[in-house]
mmCIF file of C-alpha atoms and ligand atoms in Angstrom:
data_model
loop_
_atom_site.group_PDB
_atom_site.id
_atom_site.type_symbol
_atom_site.label_atom_id
_atom_site.label_comp_id
_atom_site.label_asym_id
_atom_site.label_seq_id
_atom_site.Cartn_x
_atom_site.Cartn_y
_atom_site.Cartn_z
ATOM 1 C CA UNK G 27 -0.039 0.011 -0.013
ATOM 2 C CA UNK G 28 2.259 2.710 -1.169
ATOM 3 C CA UNK G 29 0.597 5.821 0.051
ATOM 4 C CA UNK G 30 1.473 9.372 -0.780
ATOM 5 C CA UNK G 31 -0.120 10.917 2.373
ATOM 6 C CA UNK G 32 1.393 11.328 5.880
ATOM 7 C CA UNK G 33 -0.963 10.449 8.735
ATOM 8 C CA UNK G 34 -0.917 12.610 11.786
ATOM 9 C CA UNK G 35 -2.839 10.381 14.219
ATOM 10 C CA UNK G 36 -3.600 13.320 16.708
ATOM 11 C CA UNK G 37 -5.086 15.534 13.925
ATOM 12 C CA UNK G 38 -6.848 12.541 12.317
ATOM 13 C CA UNK G 39 -8.462 11.589 15.595
ATOM 14 C CA UNK G 40 -9.938 15.009 16.254
ATOM 15 C CA UNK G 41 -11.194 15.649 12.722
ATOM 16 C CA UNK G 42 -11.799 12.391 10.949
ATOM 17 C CA UNK G 43 -13.596 10.218 13.472
ATOM 18 C CA UNK G 44 -16.574 10.135 10.857
ATOM 19 C CA UNK G 45 -14.348 7.535 8.823
ATOM 20 C CA UNK G 46 -15.039 4.794 11.306
ATOM 21 C CA UNK G 47 -18.391 6.142 12.726
ATOM 22 C CA UNK G 48 -19.969 5.927 9.301
ATOM 23 C CA UNK G 49 -18.693 2.424 8.593
ATOM 24 C CA UNK G 50 -20.559 0.160 11.028
ATOM 25 C CA UNK G 51 -22.802 -1.150 8.200
ATOM 26 C CA UNK G 52 -19.582 -2.542 6.738
ATOM 27 C CA UNK G 53 -18.933 -4.375 9.970
ATOM 28 C CA UNK G 54 -22.534 -5.658 9.788
ATOM 29 C CA UNK G 55 -21.930 -7.026 6.309
ATOM 30 C CA UNK G 56 -18.800 -8.827 7.648
ATOM 31 C CA UNK G 57 -20.854 -10.376 10.429
ATOM 32 C CA UNK G 58 -17.852 -11.326 12.474
ATOM 33 C CA UNK G 59 -18.345 -14.644 14.400
ATOM 34 C CA UNK G 60 -16.980 -15.852 17.759
ATOM 35 C CA UNK G 61 -13.576 -17.517 17.232
ATOM 36 C CA UNK G 62 -12.954 -16.383 13.635
ATOM 37 C CA UNK G 63 -9.512 -15.052 12.816
ATOM 38 C CA UNK G 64 -9.982 -11.731 10.980
ATOM 39 C CA UNK G 65 -7.530 -9.247 9.440
ATOM 40 C CA UNK G 66 -8.319 -5.614 9.353
ATOM 41 C CA UNK G 67 -6.567 -4.269 6.431
ATOM 42 C CA UNK G 68 -5.755 -0.550 7.151
ATOM 43 C CA UNK G 69 -6.959 -0.666 10.644
ATOM 44 C CA UNK G 70 -6.327 3.087 11.225
ATOM 45 C CA UNK G 71 -6.707 4.060 14.825
ATOM 46 C CA UNK G 72 -8.316 0.625 15.694
ATOM 47 C CA UNK G 73 -11.909 1.846 16.265
ATOM 48 C CA UNK G 74 -13.502 -0.766 13.904
ATOM 49 C CA UNK G 75 -10.976 -3.518 14.673
ATOM 50 C CA UNK G 76 -11.994 -3.106 18.437
ATOM 51 C CA UNK G 77 -15.759 -3.398 17.253
ATOM 52 C CA UNK G 78 -14.887 -6.669 15.392
ATOM 53 C CA UNK G 79 -13.065 -8.006 18.470
ATOM 54 C CA UNK G 80 -16.133 -7.363 20.574
ATOM 55 C CA UNK G 81 -17.895 -10.113 18.461
ATOM 56 C CA UNK G 82 -15.394 -12.604 19.804
ATOM 57 C CA UNK G 83 -13.169 -12.690 16.700
ATOM 58 C CA UNK G 84 -9.381 -12.939 16.943
ATOM 59 C CA UNK G 85 -8.413 -9.690 15.205
ATOM 60 C CA UNK G 86 -5.132 -8.626 13.705
ATOM 61 C CA UNK G 87 -4.795 -5.113 12.208
ATOM 62 C CA UNK G 88 -2.293 -3.844 9.745
ATOM 63 C CA UNK G 89 -1.639 -0.271 8.645
ATOM 64 C CA UNK G 90 1.078 1.470 6.752
ATOM 65 C CA UNK G 91 1.195 4.269 9.415
ATOM 66 C CA UNK G 92 3.312 3.587 12.371
ATOM 67 C CA UNK G 93 1.334 6.329 14.249
ATOM 68 C CA UNK G 94 -1.921 4.487 13.561
ATOM 69 C CA UNK G 95 -0.696 1.169 14.578
ATOM 70 C CA UNK G 96 0.519 2.662 17.886
ATOM 71 C CA UNK G 97 -3.076 4.081 18.461
ATOM 72 C CA UNK G 98 -4.570 0.680 17.671
ATOM 73 C CA UNK G 99 -2.238 -1.103 20.043
ATOM 74 C CA UNK G 100 -3.033 1.423 22.703
ATOM 75 C CA UNK G 101 -6.674 0.277 22.303
ATOM 76 C CA UNK G 102 -5.743 -3.380 22.817
ATOM 77 C CA UNK G 103 -5.498 -4.412 19.159
ATOM 78 C CA UNK G 104 -2.759 -6.670 17.871
ATOM 79 C CA UNK G 105 -1.483 -4.507 15.046
ATOM 80 C CA UNK G 106 1.510 -4.343 12.704
ATOM 81 C CA UNK G 107 2.981 -1.854 10.232
ATOM 82 C CA UNK G 108 2.401 -3.474 6.868
ATOM 83 C CA UNK G 109 0.870 -2.452 3.455
ATOM 84 C CA UNK G 110 -1.857 -4.053 1.501
ATOM 85 C CA UNK G 111 0.581 -5.289 -1.061
ATOM 86 C CA UNK G 112 3.145 -6.787 1.204
ATOM 87 C CA UNK G 113 1.055 -8.984 3.522
ATOM 88 C CA UNK G 114 3.231 -11.700 5.105
ATOM 89 C CA UNK G 115 0.418 -14.054 6.171
ATOM 90 C CA UNK G 116 -0.540 -17.330 4.492
ATOM 91 C CA UNK G 117 -4.002 -19.080 4.267
ATOM 92 C CA UNK G 118 -4.867 -18.266 7.897
ATOM 93 C CA UNK G 119 -7.746 -15.799 7.972
ATOM 94 C CA UNK G 120 -11.419 -16.532 7.908
ATOM 95 C CA UNK G 121 -12.081 -13.002 6.690
ATOM 96 C CA UNK G 122 -10.366 -9.934 5.541
ATOM 97 C CA UNK G 123 -12.044 -6.562 6.372
ATOM 98 C CA UNK G 124 -11.139 -3.107 5.033
ATOM 99 C CA UNK G 125 -12.711 0.318 5.451
ATOM 100 C CA UNK G 126 -11.620 3.501 3.607
ATOM 101 C CA UNK G 127 -8.201 2.313 2.599
ATOM 102 C CA UNK G 128 -8.238 0.539 -0.758
ATOM 103 C CA UNK G 129 -8.591 3.722 -2.736
ATOM 104 C CA UNK G 130 -5.100 4.581 -1.565
ATOM 105 C CA UNK G 131 -3.660 1.486 -3.148
ATOM 106 C CA UNK G 132 -2.797 2.159 -6.831
ATOM 107 C CA UNK G 133 -2.212 -1.566 -7.674
ATOM 108 C CA UNK G 134 -5.608 -2.959 -6.859
ATOM 109 C CA UNK G 135 -4.962 -6.227 -8.415
ATOM 110 C CA UNK G 136 -1.879 -6.914 -6.347
ATOM 111 C CA UNK G 137 -3.756 -5.919 -3.176
ATOM 112 C CA UNK G 138 -6.515 -8.521 -4.120
ATOM 113 C CA UNK G 139 -3.819 -11.146 -4.696
ATOM 114 C CA UNK G 140 -2.490 -10.464 -1.311
ATOM 115 C CA UNK G 141 -5.885 -10.778 0.282
ATOM 116 C CA UNK G 142 -6.333 -14.027 -1.511
ATOM 117 C CA UNK G 143 -3.056 -15.364 -0.217
ATOM 118 C CA UNK G 144 -3.899 -14.619 3.335
ATOM 119 C CA UNK G 145 -7.409 -16.092 3.303
ATOM 120 C CA UNK G 146 -8.349 -19.576 4.044
ATOM 121 C CA UNK G 147 -10.364 -21.453 1.265
ATOM 122 C CA UNK G 148 -13.960 -20.097 1.360
ATOM 123 C CA UNK G 149 -12.668 -17.111 3.392
ATOM 124 C CA UNK G 150 -14.477 -13.785 2.653
ATOM 125 C CA UNK G 151 -13.343 -10.367 1.632
ATOM 126 C CA UNK G 152 -15.501 -7.535 2.902
ATOM 127 C CA UNK G 153 -14.855 -3.940 2.464
ATOM 128 C CA UNK G 154 -15.790 -0.453 1.510
ATOM 129 C CA UNK G 155 -13.702 2.385 -0.120
ATOM 130 C CA UNK G 156 -14.162 5.296 -2.415
ATOM 131 C CA UNK G 157 -16.119 4.452 -5.549
ATOM 132 C CA UNK G 158 -16.476 6.160 -8.916
ATOM 133 C CA UNK G 159 -17.263 9.810 -8.712
ATOM 134 C CA UNK G 160 -15.993 9.996 -4.967
ATOM 135 C CA UNK G 161 -15.082 13.509 -3.954
ATOM 136 C CA UNK G 162 -15.403 14.778 -7.423
ATOM 137 C CA UNK G 163 -15.995 18.389 -6.429
ATOM 138 C CA UNK G 164 -12.938 18.413 -4.257
ATOM 139 C CA UNK G 165 -10.728 16.802 -7.047
ATOM 140 C CA UNK G 166 -11.977 19.303 -9.614
ATOM 141 C CA UNK G 167 -11.385 22.266 -7.295
ATOM 142 C CA UNK G 168 -7.734 21.138 -6.495
ATOM 143 C CA UNK G 169 -7.240 20.467 -10.274
ATOM 144 C CA UNK G 170 -8.322 24.038 -11.030
ATOM 145 C CA UNK G 171 -5.921 25.507 -8.371
ATOM 146 C CA UNK G 172 -3.080 23.572 -9.703
ATOM 147 C CA UNK G 173 -3.952 24.666 -13.300
ATOM 148 C CA UNK G 174 -3.756 28.317 -12.061
ATOM 149 C CA UNK G 175 -0.370 27.778 -10.486
ATOM 150 C CA UNK G 176 2.010 25.911 -12.812
ATOM 151 C CA UNK G 177 4.736 26.548 -10.279
ATOM 152 C CA UNK G 178 3.111 23.989 -7.924
ATOM 153 C CA UNK G 179 3.657 21.269 -10.619
ATOM 154 C CA UNK G 180 0.933 18.971 -11.830
ATOM 155 C CA UNK G 181 -2.128 17.783 -9.781
ATOM 156 C CA UNK G 182 -1.313 14.187 -9.081
ATOM 157 C CA UNK G 183 -4.430 12.215 -8.078
ATOM 158 C CA UNK G 184 -3.234 9.569 -5.647
ATOM 159 C CA UNK G 185 -6.655 7.787 -5.549
ATOM 160 C CA UNK G 186 -8.309 4.892 -7.246
ATOM 161 C CA UNK G 187 -12.157 5.148 -7.341
ATOM 162 C CA UNK G 188 -13.345 2.346 -9.518
ATOM 163 C CA UNK G 189 -16.844 1.547 -10.829
ATOM 164 C CA UNK G 190 -18.444 -1.595 -9.412
ATOM 165 C CA UNK G 191 -17.999 -3.216 -12.831
ATOM 166 C CA UNK G 192 -14.222 -2.541 -12.830
ATOM 167 C CA UNK G 193 -13.777 -3.705 -9.311
ATOM 168 C CA UNK G 194 -15.968 -6.719 -9.686
ATOM 169 C CA UNK G 195 -13.782 -7.822 -12.621
ATOM 170 C CA UNK G 196 -10.598 -7.365 -10.526
ATOM 171 C CA UNK G 197 -12.034 -9.539 -7.870
ATOM 172 C CA UNK G 198 -13.149 -12.244 -10.381
ATOM 173 C CA UNK G 199 -9.920 -12.346 -12.138
ATOM 174 C CA UNK G 200 -8.269 -13.304 -8.842
ATOM 175 C CA UNK G 201 -10.816 -16.038 -8.534
ATOM 176 C CA UNK G 202 -13.097 -14.503 -5.966
ATOM 177 C CA UNK G 203 -16.835 -14.905 -6.445
ATOM 178 C CA UNK G 204 -18.607 -11.649 -5.800
ATOM 179 C CA UNK G 205 -21.550 -11.902 -3.433
ATOM 180 C CA UNK G 206 -22.530 -8.253 -3.498
ATOM 181 C CA UNK G 207 -21.053 -5.116 -4.866
ATOM 182 C CA UNK G 208 -22.822 -1.658 -4.764
ATOM 183 C CA UNK G 209 -22.090 2.018 -5.241
ATOM 184 C CA UNK G 210 -23.610 4.110 -2.515
ATOM 185 C CA UNK G 211 -23.768 7.980 -2.546
ATOM 186 C CA UNK G 212 -23.040 9.209 0.881
ATOM 187 C CA UNK G 213 -22.793 12.881 1.230
ATOM 188 C CA UNK G 214 -20.656 13.351 4.373
ATOM 189 C CA UNK G 215 -20.632 16.118 6.851
ATOM 190 C CA UNK G 216 -17.179 17.186 7.843
ATOM 191 C CA UNK G 217 -15.938 19.801 10.280
ATOM 192 C CA UNK G 218 -13.996 22.030 8.118
ATOM 193 C CA UNK G 219 -12.692 21.906 4.481
ATOM 194 C CA UNK G 220 -9.186 23.149 5.326
ATOM 195 C CA UNK G 221 -8.772 20.455 8.003
ATOM 196 C CA UNK G 222 -9.884 17.909 5.542
ATOM 197 C CA UNK G 223 -7.247 19.058 3.056
ATOM 198 C CA UNK G 224 -4.528 19.052 5.902
ATOM 199 C CA UNK G 225 -5.421 15.479 6.800
ATOM 200 C CA UNK G 226 -6.101 13.889 3.493
ATOM 201 C CA UNK G 227 -4.476 16.064 0.810
ATOM 202 C CA UNK G 228 -1.081 16.713 2.544
ATOM 203 C CA UNK G 229 0.626 14.505 -0.122
ATOM 204 C CA UNK G 230 -1.002 16.356 -2.960
ATOM 205 C CA UNK G 231 0.087 19.688 -1.522
ATOM 206 C CA UNK G 232 3.792 18.550 -0.938
ATOM 207 C CA UNK G 233 5.059 20.722 -3.733
ATOM 208 C CA UNK G 234 3.148 23.832 -2.714
ATOM 209 C CA UNK G 235 5.687 26.024 -0.809
ATOM 210 C CA UNK G 236 4.953 26.120 2.946
ATOM 211 C CA UNK G 237 4.334 30.026 2.620
ATOM 212 C CA UNK G 238 1.676 29.336 -0.019
ATOM 213 C CA UNK G 239 -0.134 26.514 1.517
ATOM 214 C CA UNK G 240 -2.783 28.652 3.283
ATOM 215 C CA UNK G 241 -3.284 30.464 -0.055
ATOM 216 C CA UNK G 242 -3.753 27.179 -1.816
ATOM 217 C CA UNK G 243 -6.301 26.069 0.654
ATOM 218 C CA UNK G 244 -8.179 29.381 0.601
ATOM 219 C CA UNK G 245 -8.575 29.070 -3.221
ATOM 220 C CA UNK G 246 -9.798 25.521 -2.993
ATOM 221 C CA UNK G 247 -12.281 26.613 -0.313
ATOM 222 C CA UNK G 248 -13.496 29.537 -2.277
ATOM 223 C CA UNK G 249 -14.277 27.133 -5.324
ATOM 224 C CA UNK G 250 -15.975 24.764 -3.150
ATOM 225 C CA UNK G 251 -18.068 26.884 -0.823
ATOM 226 C CA UNK G 252 -20.988 27.392 -3.259
ATOM 227 C CA UNK G 253 -21.025 23.722 -3.957
ATOM 228 C CA UNK G 254 -20.481 22.028 -0.555
ATOM 229 C CA UNK G 255 -21.257 24.417 2.125
ATOM 230 C CA UNK G 256 -24.710 25.688 3.495
ATOM 231 C CA UNK G 257 -25.204 27.621 6.749
ATOM 232 C CA UNK G 258 -27.707 24.908 7.813
ATOM 233 C CA UNK G 259 -25.522 21.828 7.425
ATOM 234 C CA UNK G 260 -22.024 23.265 7.173
ATOM 235 C CA UNK G 261 -19.556 21.318 4.931
ATOM 236 C CA UNK G 262 -20.976 18.251 3.326
ATOM 237 C CA UNK G 263 -18.559 16.434 0.969
ATOM 238 C CA UNK G 264 -19.653 14.376 -1.982
ATOM 239 C CA UNK G 265 -18.526 11.029 -0.844
ATOM 240 C CA UNK G 266 -19.409 7.899 -2.913
ATOM 241 C CA UNK G 267 -18.638 4.431 -1.379
ATOM 242 C CA UNK G 268 -18.069 1.130 -3.098
ATOM 243 C CA UNK G 269 -19.161 -1.709 -0.726
ATOM 244 C CA UNK G 270 -18.537 -5.401 -1.488
ATOM 245 C CA UNK G 271 -18.539 -8.854 -0.254
ATOM 246 C CA UNK G 272 -16.457 -11.514 -2.066
ATOM 247 C CA UNK G 273 -15.405 -15.140 -1.309
ATOM 248 C CA UNK G 274 -12.229 -16.964 -2.155
ATOM 249 C CA UNK G 275 -12.884 -20.290 -3.704
ATOM 250 C CA UNK G 276 -12.333 -23.321 -1.492
ATOM 251 C CA UNK G 277 -9.665 -24.893 -3.535
ATOM 252 C CA UNK G 278 -7.586 -21.571 -4.095
ATOM 253 C CA UNK G 279 -4.120 -21.187 -2.683
HETATM 254 C C1 BEZ T 316 -12.584 8.402 1.170
HETATM 255 O O1 BEZ T 316 -12.811 7.774 2.360
HETATM 256 O O2 BEZ T 316 -13.420 8.162 0.342
HETATM 257 C C2 BEZ T 316 -11.469 9.278 1.020
HETATM 258 C C3 BEZ T 316 -10.942 9.970 2.133
HETATM 259 C C4 BEZ T 316 -9.877 10.753 1.987
HETATM 260 C C5 BEZ T 316 -9.308 10.912 0.751
HETATM 261 C C6 BEZ T 316 -9.910 10.295 -0.333
HETATM 262 C C7 BEZ T 316 -11.002 9.536 -0.218
#
């Protein structure tokens, strides 16, 4: 999971708790059972891992961010620093769960192959991440500001937001049978657009000189305000989820 974003766990906790709070439906889809061994791929601060543990599952979390792994461990989750394309486990999990992570992984097929490798036969892969059209207004606003300032370099989109047809094909090519896959529009209230950019777009802004970062964010905010802000609801971002459940074939190695 080669990510191009740096995670500041403290900042994330204060401003991005919605990421886990809005994902309990994905835990329901996973339906963890007592005694199952489950991998949380991209466990973040451990909130959902803990929820899965409460069902009596043996949970292992992995995340690329050492800061996040530390947060998970502090909550009592067994967690390791590891990316989605470098999993070291083999045929040992009943299920792999993943929330709001797979859109950061450019090589989706390699990640799926890694998931297949760590699952037992018949094991399930249940997840949710950004689907086609996700945060489109935000991406377009950043693109516009980059176009206005060639000195910042090109806008490099770090995300993979597939259609359900594209992702279904990726899963099937790795031998998974797809039980369900859907695109869900989920307009998401966030606290503040500039905080969002600091947390989730710091990699995108890395070539913007420090002295001009505030100016960059102000320009993005100005473009987005008429589209995503109302006095009644505050900032509501155009999130789109891709939610799926797939199963590894019994004979697959
Ligand atoms: C998401 O969860 O869809 C997402 C979050 C941050 C950046 C990009 C996508």
